[in-house]
Coordinates of C-alpha atoms and ligand atoms in Angstrom, one line a residue:
M1 CA 187.4 192.3 31.3
C2 CA 184.1 193.6 30.5
V3 CA 181.8 196.3 29.6
R4 CA 178.4 195.4 30.5
R5 CA 179.1 194.8 34.0
W6 CA 179.2 198.3 34.7
N7 CA 175.6 198.6 33.8
F8 CA 174.1 196.5 36.5
A9 CA 176.0 198.1 39.3
A10 CA 173.0 199.8 40.9
E11 CA 170.8 196.9 41.4
A12 CA 173.1 194.3 41.3
I13 CA 176.0 196.2 41.5
M14 CA 202.0 189.6 58.0
C15 CA 202.5 189.1 60.3
G16 CA 206.0 189.4 61.6
S17 CA 208.1 192.4 61.0
P18 CA 207.6 194.5 58.0
M19 CA 211.1 193.7 57.0
A20 CA 210.2 190.0 56.8
N21 CA 210.9 188.0 53.7
T22 CA 208.1 188.8 51.4
D23 CA 208.9 186.7 48.4
L24 CA 206.0 185.3 46.5
M25 CA 204.4 182.4 48.3
P26 CA 201.7 180.0 47.1
T27 CA 198.1 180.7 47.9
P28 CA 197.0 178.4 50.7
G29 CA 194.0 176.2 50.2
A30 CA 192.7 173.5 48.0
F31 CA 192.9 175.2 44.7
D32 CA 195.3 175.8 42.0
P33 CA 198.2 177.6 43.6
V34 CA 198.6 181.2 42.4
P35 CA 201.7 183.2 43.5
T36 CA 200.7 185.9 46.0
P37 CA 202.9 188.4 47.7
R38 CA 202.5 189.0 51.4
D39 CA 200.3 191.8 52.4
I40 CA 203.3 194.2 52.8
T41 CA 205.4 194.3 49.7
P42 CA 209.0 195.1 50.6
R43 CA 210.4 198.4 49.5
A44 CA 214.0 199.3 48.7
D45 CA 213.9 202.2 51.2
G46 CA 212.6 199.9 54.0
R47 CA 209.4 202.0 54.5
V48 CA 206.0 200.3 54.7
D49 CA 203.2 201.1 52.4
L50 CA 200.0 201.5 54.6
I51 CA 197.5 201.2 51.7
G52 CA 195.7 197.9 52.0
L53 CA 196.2 197.5 55.7
P54 CA 193.3 197.6 58.2
K55 CA 193.2 199.9 61.2
A56 CA 194.4 197.2 63.7
R57 CA 197.4 196.4 61.5
I58 CA 198.4 200.0 61.3
R59 CA 198.1 200.3 65.0
D60 CA 200.4 197.2 65.5
L61 CA 203.0 198.8 63.1
F62 CA 202.9 202.1 65.0
E63 CA 203.4 200.2 68.2
A64 CA 206.3 198.2 66.7
A65 CA 207.8 201.5 65.6
G66 CA 207.8 202.8 69.2
L67 CA 204.5 204.5 70.0
D68 CA 202.9 203.4 73.3
A69 CA 199.6 201.5 73.0
K70 CA 197.4 204.5 73.6
A71 CA 199.1 206.7 71.1
A72 CA 199.3 203.9 68.5
K73 CA 195.5 203.4 68.8
L74 CA 194.7 207.1 68.4
R75 CA 197.2 207.7 65.6
S76 CA 196.1 204.7 63.7
K77 CA 192.5 205.8 63.9
Q78 CA 193.4 209.3 62.6
V79 CA 195.7 208.0 59.9
F80 CA 193.2 205.4 58.7
H81 CA 190.6 208.1 58.3
W82 CA 193.0 210.3 56.3
L83 CA 194.1 207.4 54.1
Y84 CA 190.9 205.8 53.1
H85 CA 188.2 208.4 53.8
R86 CA 190.0 211.6 52.7
G87 CA 192.4 210.1 50.2
V88 CA 195.4 212.1 51.2
T89 CA 198.7 211.0 49.8
E90 CA 201.1 212.9 52.1
F91 CA 201.4 212.6 55.9
E92 CA 202.0 216.4 55.9
A93 CA 198.3 216.9 54.9
M94 CA 197.1 215.2 58.1
T95 CA 196.3 218.4 59.8
D96 CA 195.1 217.0 63.1
I97 CA 198.3 215.1 63.6
A98 CA 201.0 217.1 65.5
K99 CA 203.5 218.7 63.1
T100 CA 206.4 216.9 64.8
M101 CA 204.7 213.6 64.3
R102 CA 204.4 213.9 60.6
P103 CA 208.1 213.6 59.7
W104 CA 208.2 210.5 62.0
L105 CA 205.5 208.9 59.9
T106 CA 207.1 210.0 56.6
E107 CA 210.4 208.4 57.7
R108 CA 208.7 205.0 58.3
F109 CA 205.7 204.8 56.1
V110 CA 204.4 205.6 52.7
I111 CA 201.0 206.1 51.2
G112 CA 201.0 204.2 47.9
R113 CA 199.1 204.1 44.7
P114 CA 199.5 201.7 41.8
E115 CA 201.7 203.3 39.1
V116 CA 199.7 204.5 36.1
V117 CA 201.4 203.3 32.9
E118 CA 198.7 204.3 30.4
A119 CA 195.4 206.1 30.6
H120 CA 192.9 206.0 27.7
H121 CA 189.6 207.8 27.2
S122 CA 187.0 206.2 24.8
T123 CA 184.8 208.2 22.6
D124 CA 181.9 206.8 24.6
G125 CA 183.3 208.2 27.9
T126 CA 184.7 204.9 29.1
R127 CA 188.2 205.2 30.6
K128 CA 190.8 202.6 30.9
W129 CA 194.0 202.6 33.0
V130 CA 197.0 200.3 32.7
L131 CA 198.5 200.0 36.1
R132 CA 201.8 198.6 37.4
T133 CA 202.6 196.9 40.7
A134 CA 205.8 197.8 42.6
D135 CA 207.3 194.5 41.3
G136 CA 206.5 195.4 37.7
N137 CA 203.3 193.5 36.9
D138 CA 200.7 195.2 34.7
F139 CA 197.0 195.0 35.2
E140 CA 194.0 197.1 34.1
M141 CA 191.1 199.0 35.5
V142 CA 188.1 200.5 33.6
F143 CA 185.6 203.2 34.5
I144 CA 182.2 203.2 32.7
P145 CA 180.1 206.3 33.2
D146 CA 176.3 206.0 32.7
A147 CA 173.4 208.5 33.1
D148 CA 172.6 207.3 36.6
R149 CA 175.8 205.8 37.9
G150 CA 179.5 205.3 37.3
T151 CA 181.0 201.9 37.5
L152 CA 184.6 201.0 38.2
C153 CA 185.6 197.6 37.0
I154 CA 188.6 196.4 39.0
S155 CA 191.1 193.5 38.7
S156 CA 191.8 190.9 41.3
Q157 CA 194.7 189.1 39.6
V158 CA 197.4 189.8 37.0
G159 CA 196.1 187.6 34.3
C160 CA 194.0 184.6 35.1
T161 CA 194.6 180.9 35.5
L162 CA 191.3 179.7 34.1
N163 CA 191.6 180.0 30.3
C164 CA 188.0 180.6 29.3
R165 CA 188.2 180.2 25.5
F166 CA 186.5 183.5 24.7
C167 CA 188.5 185.7 27.2
H168 CA 191.7 187.6 26.3
T169 CA 192.8 187.8 29.9
G170 CA 192.7 184.0 30.0
T171 CA 195.5 183.8 27.4
M172 CA 197.9 185.8 29.6
R173 CA 201.1 184.0 30.7
L174 CA 201.9 186.1 33.7
V175 CA 199.7 185.6 36.8
R176 CA 199.9 186.6 40.3
N177 CA 197.3 187.6 42.9
L178 CA 196.9 191.3 43.6
T179 CA 197.4 192.3 47.2
P180 CA 194.7 194.0 49.2
G181 CA 196.6 197.3 48.7
E182 CA 196.7 196.8 44.9
I183 CA 193.0 196.0 44.9
V184 CA 191.8 198.9 47.1
G185 CA 194.5 201.1 45.4
Q186 CA 192.5 200.9 42.2
V187 CA 189.5 202.4 43.8
M188 CA 191.6 205.1 45.4
L189 CA 193.3 205.9 42.2
A190 CA 190.0 206.2 40.5
R191 CA 188.8 208.7 43.1
D192 CA 192.1 210.6 42.6
S193 CA 191.5 210.8 38.9
L194 CA 187.9 211.7 39.2
G195 CA 188.6 214.3 41.9
E196 CA 186.2 212.6 44.3
W197 CA 187.7 212.8 47.7
P198 CA 185.8 214.8 50.3
K199 CA 187.2 218.3 50.6
G200 CA 187.0 220.8 53.4
S201 CA 188.5 221.1 56.8
M202 CA 188.7 218.3 59.3
A203 CA 189.5 219.6 62.8
G204 CA 189.2 216.2 64.5
L205 CA 187.8 212.8 64.2
D206 CA 184.9 213.7 66.5
E207 CA 183.8 216.5 64.3
V208 CA 180.4 215.9 62.8
E209 CA 180.9 215.6 59.1
D210 CA 178.9 217.8 56.7
S211 CA 176.6 215.3 55.1
A212 CA 176.6 217.2 51.8
E213 CA 180.3 216.8 51.6
Y214 CA 180.6 213.2 52.7
T215 CA 177.8 211.3 51.0
S216 CA 178.5 209.6 47.7
D217 CA 175.7 211.7 46.2
G218 CA 176.9 213.6 43.2
R219 CA 180.0 211.4 42.8
L220 CA 180.7 209.9 39.5
L221 CA 182.1 206.7 41.0
T222 CA 179.0 205.0 42.5
N223 CA 179.5 201.2 41.9
I224 CA 182.3 198.7 41.8
V225 CA 182.4 195.4 39.9
L226 CA 185.1 192.8 40.3
M227 CA 185.0 191.9 36.7
G228 CA 188.4 193.0 35.5
M229 CA 191.3 190.7 35.2
G230 CA 191.3 187.5 37.2
E231 CA 189.1 185.2 39.1
P232 CA 188.3 187.0 42.4
L233 CA 187.4 183.8 44.2
Y234 CA 190.9 182.4 43.5
N235 CA 192.2 185.4 45.5
F236 CA 189.6 185.3 48.2
D237 CA 191.4 186.6 51.3
N238 CA 192.9 189.6 49.5
V239 CA 189.7 190.5 47.7
R240 CA 187.8 190.2 51.0
D241 CA 190.3 192.4 52.9
A242 CA 190.2 195.0 50.1
M243 CA 186.4 195.1 50.0
K244 CA 186.3 195.5 53.8
L245 CA 188.3 198.7 53.4
V246 CA 186.0 199.8 50.5
M247 CA 182.9 199.1 52.6
D248 CA 184.2 200.5 55.9
G249 CA 182.1 203.6 56.9
D250 CA 185.3 205.3 58.0
G251 CA 187.1 204.0 54.9
L252 CA 185.9 204.4 51.3
A253 CA 182.3 204.0 52.6
L254 CA 180.7 202.3 49.6
S255 CA 177.7 200.1 50.3
K256 CA 178.0 196.4 49.7
R257 CA 174.8 196.7 47.6
R258 CA 176.9 198.8 45.1
I259 CA 179.6 196.1 44.8
T260 CA 179.3 193.1 42.5
L261 CA 181.8 190.2 42.5
S262 CA 181.8 188.1 39.3
T263 CA 182.9 184.5 39.4
S264 CA 183.3 181.9 36.7
G265 CA 182.0 179.4 39.2
V266 CA 184.5 178.6 42.0
V267 CA 181.8 176.7 43.9
P268 CA 183.7 176.0 47.2
M269 CA 184.2 179.7 47.8
M270 CA 180.8 181.0 47.0
E271 CA 179.2 180.6 50.5
R272 CA 182.2 182.3 52.1
C273 CA 181.9 185.1 49.6
G274 CA 178.3 185.7 50.7
E275 CA 179.1 185.4 54.4
E276 CA 182.4 187.2 54.7
I277 CA 182.1 189.8 52.0
G278 CA 178.4 190.1 51.5
V279 CA 178.5 191.7 48.1
N280 CA 176.2 191.1 45.1
L281 CA 177.1 188.0 43.1
A282 CA 177.4 187.7 39.4
V283 CA 178.0 184.2 37.8
S284 CA 179.6 183.7 34.4
L285 CA 177.3 180.9 33.3
H286 CA 177.6 181.3 29.5
A287 CA 176.2 177.9 28.6
V288 CA 173.5 175.5 29.7
R289 CA 174.9 172.3 28.1
K290 CA 177.8 170.5 29.8
D291 CA 179.7 169.9 26.5
I292 CA 179.6 173.6 25.6
R293 CA 180.3 174.9 29.0
D294 CA 183.2 172.4 29.4
E295 CA 184.6 173.9 26.2
I296 CA 184.2 177.6 26.8
V297 CA 184.6 177.7 30.7
P298 CA 187.0 174.8 31.4
L299 CA 186.4 175.2 35.2
N300 CA 183.0 173.5 34.4
K301 CA 184.8 170.2 34.3
K302 CA 185.6 170.7 38.0
Y303 CA 182.4 172.3 39.1
G304 CA 179.5 171.4 36.9
I305 CA 176.3 173.4 36.1
E306 CA 174.1 171.7 38.6
E307 CA 176.6 172.1 41.4
L308 CA 177.1 175.8 40.5
L309 CA 173.4 176.5 40.4
Q310 CA 172.9 174.9 43.7
A311 CA 175.6 177.1 45.2
C312 CA 173.8 180.1 43.7
A313 CA 170.5 178.9 45.3
D314 CA 172.4 178.7 48.6
Y315 CA 174.1 182.1 48.2
P316 CA 173.8 184.0 51.5
G317 CA 171.9 187.2 51.1
A318 CA 170.3 186.5 47.7
S319 CA 166.7 187.5 47.4
N320 CA 164.3 189.0 44.9
A321 CA 165.5 192.3 46.0
R322 CA 169.1 191.2 45.6
R323 CA 169.1 189.0 42.6
I324 CA 172.0 187.0 41.3
T325 CA 173.2 188.1 37.9
F326 CA 173.9 185.4 35.4
E327 CA 176.3 186.5 32.7
Y328 CA 175.8 184.9 29.3
I329 CA 178.1 185.6 26.5
M330 CA 176.5 185.4 23.1
L331 CA 178.6 183.2 20.8
K332 CA 177.4 182.6 17.3
D333 CA 176.1 179.0 16.7
K334 CA 177.7 178.0 20.0
N335 CA 175.3 178.8 22.8
D336 CA 172.7 181.1 21.3
S337 CA 169.8 178.9 20.0
D338 CA 166.2 179.1 21.1
E339 CA 166.7 175.8 22.7
D340 CA 169.5 177.1 24.8
A341 CA 167.3 180.1 25.9
R342 CA 164.5 177.7 27.0
E343 CA 166.9 175.5 28.8
L344 CA 168.3 178.6 30.6
V345 CA 164.9 179.5 31.8
R346 CA 164.1 175.9 32.9
L347 CA 167.3 175.7 34.9
L348 CA 166.9 179.0 36.7
K349 CA 163.4 178.0 37.6
Q350 CA 164.3 174.5 38.6
Y351 CA 166.7 176.0 41.2
D352 CA 164.2 178.7 42.1
L353 CA 166.8 181.4 41.6
P354 CA 166.2 185.0 42.2
A355 CA 167.9 185.7 38.9
K356 CA 168.5 188.2 36.2
V357 CA 170.4 187.5 33.0
N358 CA 172.9 189.8 31.3
L359 CA 173.4 188.9 27.7
I360 CA 176.8 190.0 26.6
P361 CA 177.6 190.2 22.9
F362 CA 181.0 188.6 22.5
N363 CA 183.8 191.1 22.2
P364 CA 186.3 189.7 19.7
W365 CA 190.1 190.1 20.2
P366 CA 192.9 189.2 17.8
G367 CA 193.1 185.4 17.5
S368 CA 189.8 184.6 19.2
D369 CA 188.0 181.5 18.1
Y370 CA 184.5 182.7 18.2
E371 CA 182.1 185.1 16.5
T372 CA 179.5 187.4 18.0
S373 CA 175.9 186.3 17.6
L374 CA 173.9 188.3 15.1
P375 CA 171.8 191.1 16.7
E376 CA 168.5 189.4 15.7
R377 CA 169.6 186.1 17.3
I378 CA 170.5 188.0 20.5
R379 CA 167.1 189.7 20.5
A380 CA 165.2 186.3 20.0
F381 CA 167.2 184.8 22.8
S382 CA 166.5 187.7 25.1
D383 CA 162.7 187.5 24.2
I384 CA 162.5 183.9 25.2
V385 CA 164.1 184.5 28.5
F386 CA 161.9 187.6 29.2
E387 CA 158.8 185.5 28.3
G388 CA 160.0 183.0 30.9
G389 CA 159.7 185.8 33.4
I390 CA 163.4 186.6 33.8
S391 CA 164.9 189.9 32.9
A392 CA 167.5 189.5 30.2
P393 CA 168.8 192.8 29.0
V394 CA 171.4 192.9 26.2
R395 CA 174.6 194.8 27.4
T396 CA 176.0 197.3 24.9
P397 CA 179.7 196.9 24.6
R398 CA 181.5 200.0 26.0
G399 CA 185.0 201.2 25.4
R400 CA 185.8 198.8 22.5
D401 CA 187.9 201.4 20.8
I402 CA 190.4 201.4 23.7
G403 CA 190.3 197.7 24.4
A404 CA 188.3 198.2 27.5
A405 CA 185.3 196.0 26.7
C406 CA 184.6 192.8 28.6
G407 CA 187.1 190.1 27.8
Q408 CA 189.5 192.5 26.0
L409 CA 191.8 193.2 28.9
K410 CA 195.2 192.0 28.4
T411 CA 198.1 194.2 29.2
A412 CA 200.6 195.8 26.9
A413 CA 203.3 194.5 29.1
E414 CA 202.2 191.0 28.3
K415 CA 202.0 191.8 24.6
K416 CA 205.4 193.4 24.9
S417 CA 206.9 190.4 26.6
R418 CA 205.7 188.3 23.7
A419 CA 207.1 190.8 21.2
Q420 CA 210.3 190.8 23.2
R421 CA 210.5 187.0 23.1
D422 CA 210.0 187.1 19.4
R423 CA 212.8 189.6 19.0
E424 CA 215.0 187.6 21.2
A425 CA 214.2 184.5 19.2
A426 CA 215.0 186.3 15.9
E427 CA 218.3 187.7 17.4
A428 CA 219.2 184.2 18.6
A429 CA 218.5 182.8 15.1
E430 CA 220.6 185.5 13.5
E431 CA 223.5 184.9 15.8
K432 CA 223.3 181.2 15.1
S433 CA 223.3 181.7 11.4
A434 CA 226.2 184.2 11.7
A435 CA 228.2 181.6 13.7
Ligands
LIG501 N1 186.9 185.8 36.3 C1 185.6 186.4 36.6 C2 185.5 187.9 36.5 C3 186.3 188.5 35.4 S1 185.8 188.1 33.8 C4 184.5 185.8 35.7 O1 184.9 185.1 34.8 O2 183.4 186.0 36.0 C5 184.3 189.1 33.8 C6 183.3 188.9 32.7 O3 183.9 189.2 31.4 C7 182.9 187.4 32.6 O4 181.5 187.3 32.7 C8 183.3 187.1 31.2 O5 182.5 186.2 30.7 C9 183.3 188.4 30.4 N2 184.1 188.2 29.2 C10 185.3 187.6 29.1 N3 185.7 187.7 27.8 C11 184.7 188.3 27.1 C12 184.6 188.7 25.7 N4 185.6 188.4 24.8 N5 183.5 189.3 25.4 C13 182.6 189.6 26.3 N6 182.6 189.3 27.6 C14 183.7 188.7 28.0
LIG502 FE1 189.5 184.3 33.9 FE2 187.0 185.3 34.0 FE3 188.5 185.5 31.8 FE4 187.5 183.1 32.5 S1 186.4 185.0 31.9 S2 189.6 183.5 31.8 S3 187.6 183.3 34.7 S4 189.0 186.5 33.7

């Protein structure tokens, strides 16, 4: 995951019964199958976690649990508001719901959050959380505060199937898609941690909310980037459903203009991303030559640079006011020459792209194959792109001391599982030699 992404947030940035079998199932569609749980993860106590579910789904569950249609509609509206807009974690706190109704809800439903396994605070203010799903998969989330905004970098998958050579997440063995609840749950957890839910009384849904209380002004968390672990466009439906909750005016109420989705170039899903989610797009370009991009972003062998840039040119909603961000990692003697910079400008102009470029100094991790470009090389590269009329700021790594910088995200659980495997191998070898 990354560090610089945070910086461009402002401009850029079940059916069936709840008790149905919810084993992992393959992602439908034409791409690499990634295991994904159904939208309602089963719980040992049989209750259903409402987080991640849209209002209509909550209404259906209430009706299935015995409320008549009218009551189910009203209650789902109230509960939705309390869950996503007010951030309450107990049904008891829902003061406009009859006292007798609250235990009924508590017996059948829960209001979940991802479990926090670790929380780190960097000397530069960056915060990183290691989170755990109910079935024991770890993933990470990072918050990067800046002078004028605070950006939350969230994960869309546990690990990533794409194996970009410079990215630590790409080396993870464990992979599954995160559910809508696990995705939106990250934003909710961040608001919990930052103390940023609206406070004050709420007598009823028709009450006119106090604007000072309910706008995002003054909040630390202003922007979201889907730049943590995983490839969001390989988990399209869940990411879309989660973002809809984030953007819903009666939900988390964050503008689509403050959300940026980063893709390594899953061309067939880009148009739907613009149409169905409508957020800002960031593209991990990283190289302008086929041989180099094939090496560092292996997905390039499937969807090449020209195809990718054409999909960017066709991205719904892109304009000079809403430019596409091209992420370019600076790897010493790999993709950082003057010639590369000139070719970058030429390509972006050829496709007439409303573009800005983010130059990201490579963040090394143990065992990585590359070195970071020298600062003067990065400056020279940036100057050439600027002279070509395209903004190309260099992103300062943030949170390196806590392993929160772009590309450094790889969970302790994964590291532990490898350590565990090593221990088991050593124990097995000992047993063998003892026998
Ligand atoms: N899978 C998506 C989003 C998550 S990766 C994508 O690839 O776009 C988000 C960003 O982190 C990408 O731009 C990626 O290039 C960057 N990144 C990965 N490893 C990095 C590293 N070691 N140093 C700096 N940035 C890195
Ligand atoms: Fe996956 Fe993005 Fe890392 Fe590539 S850079 S391995 S697509 S998370």
